[in-house]
Amino acid sequence: MAMAARGRGGKLPPEVNRILFIKNLPYKITTDEMYDIFGKFGAIRQIRIGSTAETRGTAFVIYEDVFDAKNACEHLSGFNISNRYLVVLYYQATKAWKRMDTEKAKEKLEEVKERYGIGGDIEREKEKLLGYTPRRQ
């Protein structure tokens, strides 16, 4: 399957990669069932199914070849399993890390505010520093 995809066209979009992120999976799906469904599109390196309360119903499928992943993504988005329609996306590490970094930054900011007694209200801070209330328009 990968050879046919290579022969047809030019470059792949930048978001296409070997790792697929699958959402809206039935909670009781097994790894063997995942291999049966996703293995039809090419060789799979690894499947990881979410097991915690936050990750239930999600999985990562890692293909050996990017063209197999592209083919699976195109054909399995919206596929019905146990009356649930799959959402198949390309995993984007930069977005995941940005989300994590933002949460860490917020936590760190709150710690600094608490340590130095800063409230975060800009107008009140100006009032303290300038000694008067700036005009509001």
PDB file of C-alpha atoms in Angstrom:
ATOM      1  CA  MET A   1       0.000   0.000   0.000  1.00  0.00           C
ATOM      2  CA  ALA A   2       2.811   2.371   0.787  1.00  0.00           C
ATOM      3  CA  MET A   3       4.300   2.012  -2.687  1.00  0.00           C
ATOM      4  CA  ALA A   4       1.054   3.105  -4.364  1.00  0.00           C
ATOM      5  CA  ALA A   5       0.894   6.224  -2.209  1.00  0.00           C
ATOM      6  CA  ARG A   6       4.493   7.138  -3.017  1.00  0.00           C
ATOM      7  CA  GLY A   7       4.004   6.797  -6.734  1.00  0.00           C
ATOM      8  CA  ARG A   8       0.942   9.001  -6.906  1.00  0.00           C
ATOM      9  CA  GLY A   9       1.987  12.295  -5.656  1.00  0.00           C
ATOM     10  CA  GLY A  10       4.386  14.848  -4.423  1.00  0.00           C
ATOM     11  CA  LYS A  11       5.080  15.942  -0.898  1.00  0.00           C
ATOM     12  CA  LEU A  12       3.105  15.099   2.168  1.00  0.00           C
ATOM     13  CA  PRO A  13       1.662  17.889   4.323  1.00  0.00           C
ATOM     14  CA  PRO A  14       3.902  18.792   7.287  1.00  0.00           C
ATOM     15  CA  GLU A  15       1.488  17.452   9.932  1.00  0.00           C
ATOM     16  CA  VAL A  16       1.589  13.906   8.489  1.00  0.00           C
ATOM     17  CA  ASN A  17       3.733  11.515  10.522  1.00  0.00           C
ATOM     18  CA  ARG A  18       3.903   7.855  11.586  1.00  0.00           C
ATOM     19  CA  ILE A  19       2.097   8.409  14.898  1.00  0.00           C
ATOM     20  CA  LEU A  20      -1.693   8.519  14.971  1.00  0.00           C
ATOM     21  CA  PHE A  21      -3.717   9.729  17.941  1.00  0.00           C
ATOM     22  CA  ILE A  22      -7.098   8.015  18.174  1.00  0.00           C
ATOM     23  CA  LYS A  23      -9.999   9.387  20.232  1.00  0.00           C
ATOM     24  CA  ASN A  24     -13.520   8.157  21.032  1.00  0.00           C
ATOM     25  CA  LEU A  25     -12.535   4.493  21.367  1.00  0.00           C
ATOM     26  CA  PRO A  26     -14.765   2.104  23.316  1.00  0.00           C
ATOM     27  CA  TYR A  27     -13.333   1.705  26.824  1.00  0.00           C
ATOM     28  CA  LYS A  28     -13.310  -2.084  26.562  1.00  0.00           C
ATOM     29  CA  ILE A  29     -11.320  -2.322  23.296  1.00  0.00           C
ATOM     30  CA  THR A  30      -8.311  -4.632  23.441  1.00  0.00           C
ATOM     31  CA  THR A  31      -4.884  -4.314  21.878  1.00  0.00           C
ATOM     32  CA  ASP A  32      -5.606  -7.326  19.644  1.00  0.00           C
ATOM     33  CA  GLU A  33      -8.738  -5.644  18.293  1.00  0.00           C
ATOM     34  CA  MET A  34      -6.716  -2.495  17.621  1.00  0.00           C
ATOM     35  CA  TYR A  35      -4.102  -4.527  15.721  1.00  0.00           C
ATOM     36  CA  ASP A  36      -6.899  -6.134  13.653  1.00  0.00           C
ATOM     37  CA  ILE A  37      -8.424  -2.769  12.737  1.00  0.00           C
ATOM     38  CA  PHE A  38      -5.279  -0.708  12.161  1.00  0.00           C
ATOM     39  CA  GLY A  39      -3.063  -3.542  10.892  1.00  0.00           C
ATOM     40  CA  LYS A  40      -4.999  -3.683   7.602  1.00  0.00           C
ATOM     41  CA  PHE A  41      -3.228  -0.515   6.497  1.00  0.00           C
ATOM     42  CA  GLY A  42       0.381  -1.556   7.111  1.00  0.00           C
ATOM     43  CA  ALA A  43       2.980  -2.747   9.568  1.00  0.00           C
ATOM     44  CA  ILE A  44       2.482  -1.411  13.095  1.00  0.00           C
ATOM     45  CA  ARG A  45       5.409  -0.746  15.403  1.00  0.00           C
ATOM     46  CA  GLN A  46       3.431  -0.075  18.587  1.00  0.00           C
ATOM     47  CA  ILE A  47      -0.068   0.503  19.969  1.00  0.00           C
ATOM     48  CA  ARG A  48      -0.649   2.249  23.291  1.00  0.00           C
ATOM     49  CA  ILE A  49      -4.160   2.339  24.745  1.00  0.00           C
ATOM     50  CA  GLY A  50      -4.989   4.872  27.475  1.00  0.00           C
ATOM     51  CA  SER A  51      -5.661   3.300  30.858  1.00  0.00           C
ATOM     52  CA  THR A  52      -6.056   6.196  33.313  1.00  0.00           C
ATOM     53  CA  ALA A  53      -9.257   8.139  33.888  1.00  0.00           C
ATOM     54  CA  GLU A  54      -7.933  11.022  31.759  1.00  0.00           C
ATOM     55  CA  THR A  55      -6.731   8.864  28.849  1.00  0.00           C
ATOM     56  CA  ARG A  56      -9.477   6.234  28.604  1.00  0.00           C
ATOM     57  CA  GLY A  57     -10.956   6.032  25.130  1.00  0.00           C
ATOM     58  CA  THR A  58      -7.733   7.188  23.469  1.00  0.00           C
ATOM     59  CA  ALA A  59      -4.776   5.409  21.908  1.00  0.00           C
ATOM     60  CA  PHE A  60      -1.592   5.963  19.958  1.00  0.00           C
ATOM     61  CA  VAL A  61      -0.836   3.828  16.918  1.00  0.00           C
ATOM     62  CA  ILE A  62       2.694   4.008  15.547  1.00  0.00           C
ATOM     63  CA  TYR A  63       3.239   2.703  12.020  1.00  0.00           C
ATOM     64  CA  GLU A  64       6.517   1.630  10.458  1.00  0.00           C
ATOM     65  CA  ASP A  65       5.832   3.794   7.396  1.00  0.00           C
ATOM     66  CA  VAL A  66       4.373   7.305   7.159  1.00  0.00           C
ATOM     67  CA  PHE A  67       2.354   6.431   4.040  1.00  0.00           C
ATOM     68  CA  ASP A  68       0.622   3.575   5.888  1.00  0.00           C
ATOM     69  CA  ALA A  69      -0.259   5.996   8.697  1.00  0.00           C
ATOM     70  CA  LYS A  70      -1.652   8.477   6.164  1.00  0.00           C
ATOM     71  CA  ASN A  71      -3.759   5.772   4.541  1.00  0.00           C
ATOM     72  CA  ALA A  72      -5.097   4.587   7.921  1.00  0.00           C
ATOM     73  CA  CYS A  73      -5.924   8.143   8.985  1.00  0.00           C
ATOM     74  CA  GLU A  74      -7.863   8.793   5.772  1.00  0.00           C
ATOM     75  CA  HIS A  75      -9.820   5.534   5.917  1.00  0.00           C
ATOM     76  CA  LEU A  76     -10.481   5.152   9.655  1.00  0.00           C
ATOM     77  CA  SER A  77     -11.572   8.695  10.566  1.00  0.00           C
ATOM     78  CA  GLY A  78     -15.265   8.283  11.273  1.00  0.00           C
ATOM     79  CA  PHE A  79     -15.059   4.458  11.356  1.00  0.00           C
ATOM     80  CA  ASN A  80     -17.789   2.983  13.591  1.00  0.00           C
ATOM     81  CA  ILE A  81     -16.725   0.644  16.416  1.00  0.00           C
ATOM     82  CA  SER A  82     -19.353  -0.375  18.971  1.00  0.00           C
ATOM     83  CA  ASN A  83     -21.578   2.575  18.003  1.00  0.00           C
ATOM     84  CA  ARG A  84     -18.704   5.037  18.459  1.00  0.00           C
ATOM     85  CA  TYR A  85     -17.175   6.966  15.584  1.00  0.00           C
ATOM     86  CA  LEU A  86     -13.381   7.115  15.717  1.00  0.00           C
ATOM     87  CA  VAL A  87     -11.524  10.392  15.556  1.00  0.00           C
ATOM     88  CA  VAL A  88      -8.116   9.708  14.004  1.00  0.00           C
ATOM     89  CA  LEU A  89      -5.546  12.523  14.044  1.00  0.00           C
ATOM     90  CA  TYR A  90      -1.838  12.857  13.415  1.00  0.00           C
ATOM     91  CA  TYR A  91       0.047  13.244  16.682  1.00  0.00           C
ATOM     92  CA  GLN A  92       1.659  16.680  16.892  1.00  0.00           C
ATOM     93  CA  ALA A  93       4.316  16.708  19.575  1.00  0.00           C
ATOM     94  CA  THR A  94       4.806  20.478  19.457  1.00  0.00           C
ATOM     95  CA  LYS A  95       1.167  21.127  20.389  1.00  0.00           C
ATOM     96  CA  ALA A  96       1.277  18.600  23.217  1.00  0.00           C
ATOM     97  CA  TRP A  97       4.473  20.118  24.655  1.00  0.00           C
ATOM     98  CA  LYS A  98       3.155  23.671  24.331  1.00  0.00           C
ATOM     99  CA  ARG A  99       0.058  22.693  26.307  1.00  0.00           C
ATOM    100  CA  MET A 100       2.203  21.131  29.036  1.00  0.00           C
ATOM    101  CA  ASP A 101       4.571  24.113  29.109  1.00  0.00           C
ATOM    102  CA  THR A 102       1.666  26.526  29.468  1.00  0.00           C
ATOM    103  CA  GLU A 103       0.293  24.663  32.469  1.00  0.00           C
ATOM    104  CA  LYS A 104       3.720  24.564  34.122  1.00  0.00           C
ATOM    105  CA  ALA A 105       4.229  28.257  33.437  1.00  0.00           C
ATOM    106  CA  LYS A 106       0.881  29.114  35.046  1.00  0.00           C
ATOM    107  CA  GLU A 107       1.782  27.111  38.126  1.00  0.00           C
ATOM    108  CA  LYS A 108       5.174  28.796  38.369  1.00  0.00           C
ATOM    109  CA  LEU A 109       3.592  32.238  37.935  1.00  0.00           C
ATOM    110  CA  GLU A 110       1.156  31.551  40.775  1.00  0.00           C
ATOM    111  CA  GLU A 111       4.043  30.468  43.013  1.00  0.00           C
ATOM    112  CA  VAL A 112       5.961  33.681  42.253  1.00  0.00           C
ATOM    113  CA  LYS A 113       2.850  35.824  42.853  1.00  0.00           C
ATOM    114  CA  GLU A 114       2.292  34.146  46.184  1.00  0.00           C
ATOM    115  CA  ARG A 115       5.954  34.411  47.217  1.00  0.00           C
ATOM    116  CA  TYR A 116       6.207  38.145  46.494  1.00  0.00           C
ATOM    117  CA  GLY A 117       2.654  39.082  47.430  1.00  0.00           C
ATOM    118  CA  ILE A 118       1.645  40.203  43.972  1.00  0.00           C
ATOM    119  CA  GLY A 119      -2.072  40.077  43.305  1.00  0.00           C
ATOM    120  CA  GLY A 120      -2.100  40.353  39.560  1.00  0.00           C
ATOM    121  CA  ASP A 121      -4.494  43.314  39.314  1.00  0.00           C
ATOM    122  CA  ILE A 122      -2.597  45.728  37.053  1.00  0.00           C
ATOM    123  CA  GLU A 123      -4.608  48.828  37.973  1.00  0.00           C
ATOM    124  CA  ARG A 124      -4.085  48.227  41.682  1.00  0.00           C
ATOM    125  CA  GLU A 125      -0.350  47.699  41.135  1.00  0.00           C
ATOM    126  CA  LYS A 126      -0.102  50.989  39.178  1.00  0.00           C
ATOM    127  CA  GLU A 127      -1.920  52.732  42.013  1.00  0.00           C
ATOM    128  CA  LYS A 128       0.608  51.441  44.556  1.00  0.00           C
ATOM    129  CA  LEU A 129       3.617  52.351  42.445  1.00  0.00           C
ATOM    130  CA  LEU A 130       2.453  55.733  41.166  1.00  0.00           C
ATOM    131  CA  GLY A 131       0.675  56.892  44.284  1.00  0.00           C
ATOM    132  CA  TYR A 132      -2.456  57.930  42.425  1.00  0.00           C
ATOM    133  CA  THR A 133      -5.243  56.376  40.386  1.00  0.00           C
ATOM    134  CA  PRO A 134      -4.661  56.700  36.626  1.00  0.00           C
ATOM    135  CA  ARG A 135      -7.520  58.220  34.647  1.00  0.00           C
ATOM    136  CA  ARG A 136      -9.808  55.714  32.998  1.00  0.00           C
ATOM    137  CA  GLN A 137     -11.427  56.490  29.725  1.00  0.00           C
TER     138      GLN A 137
END
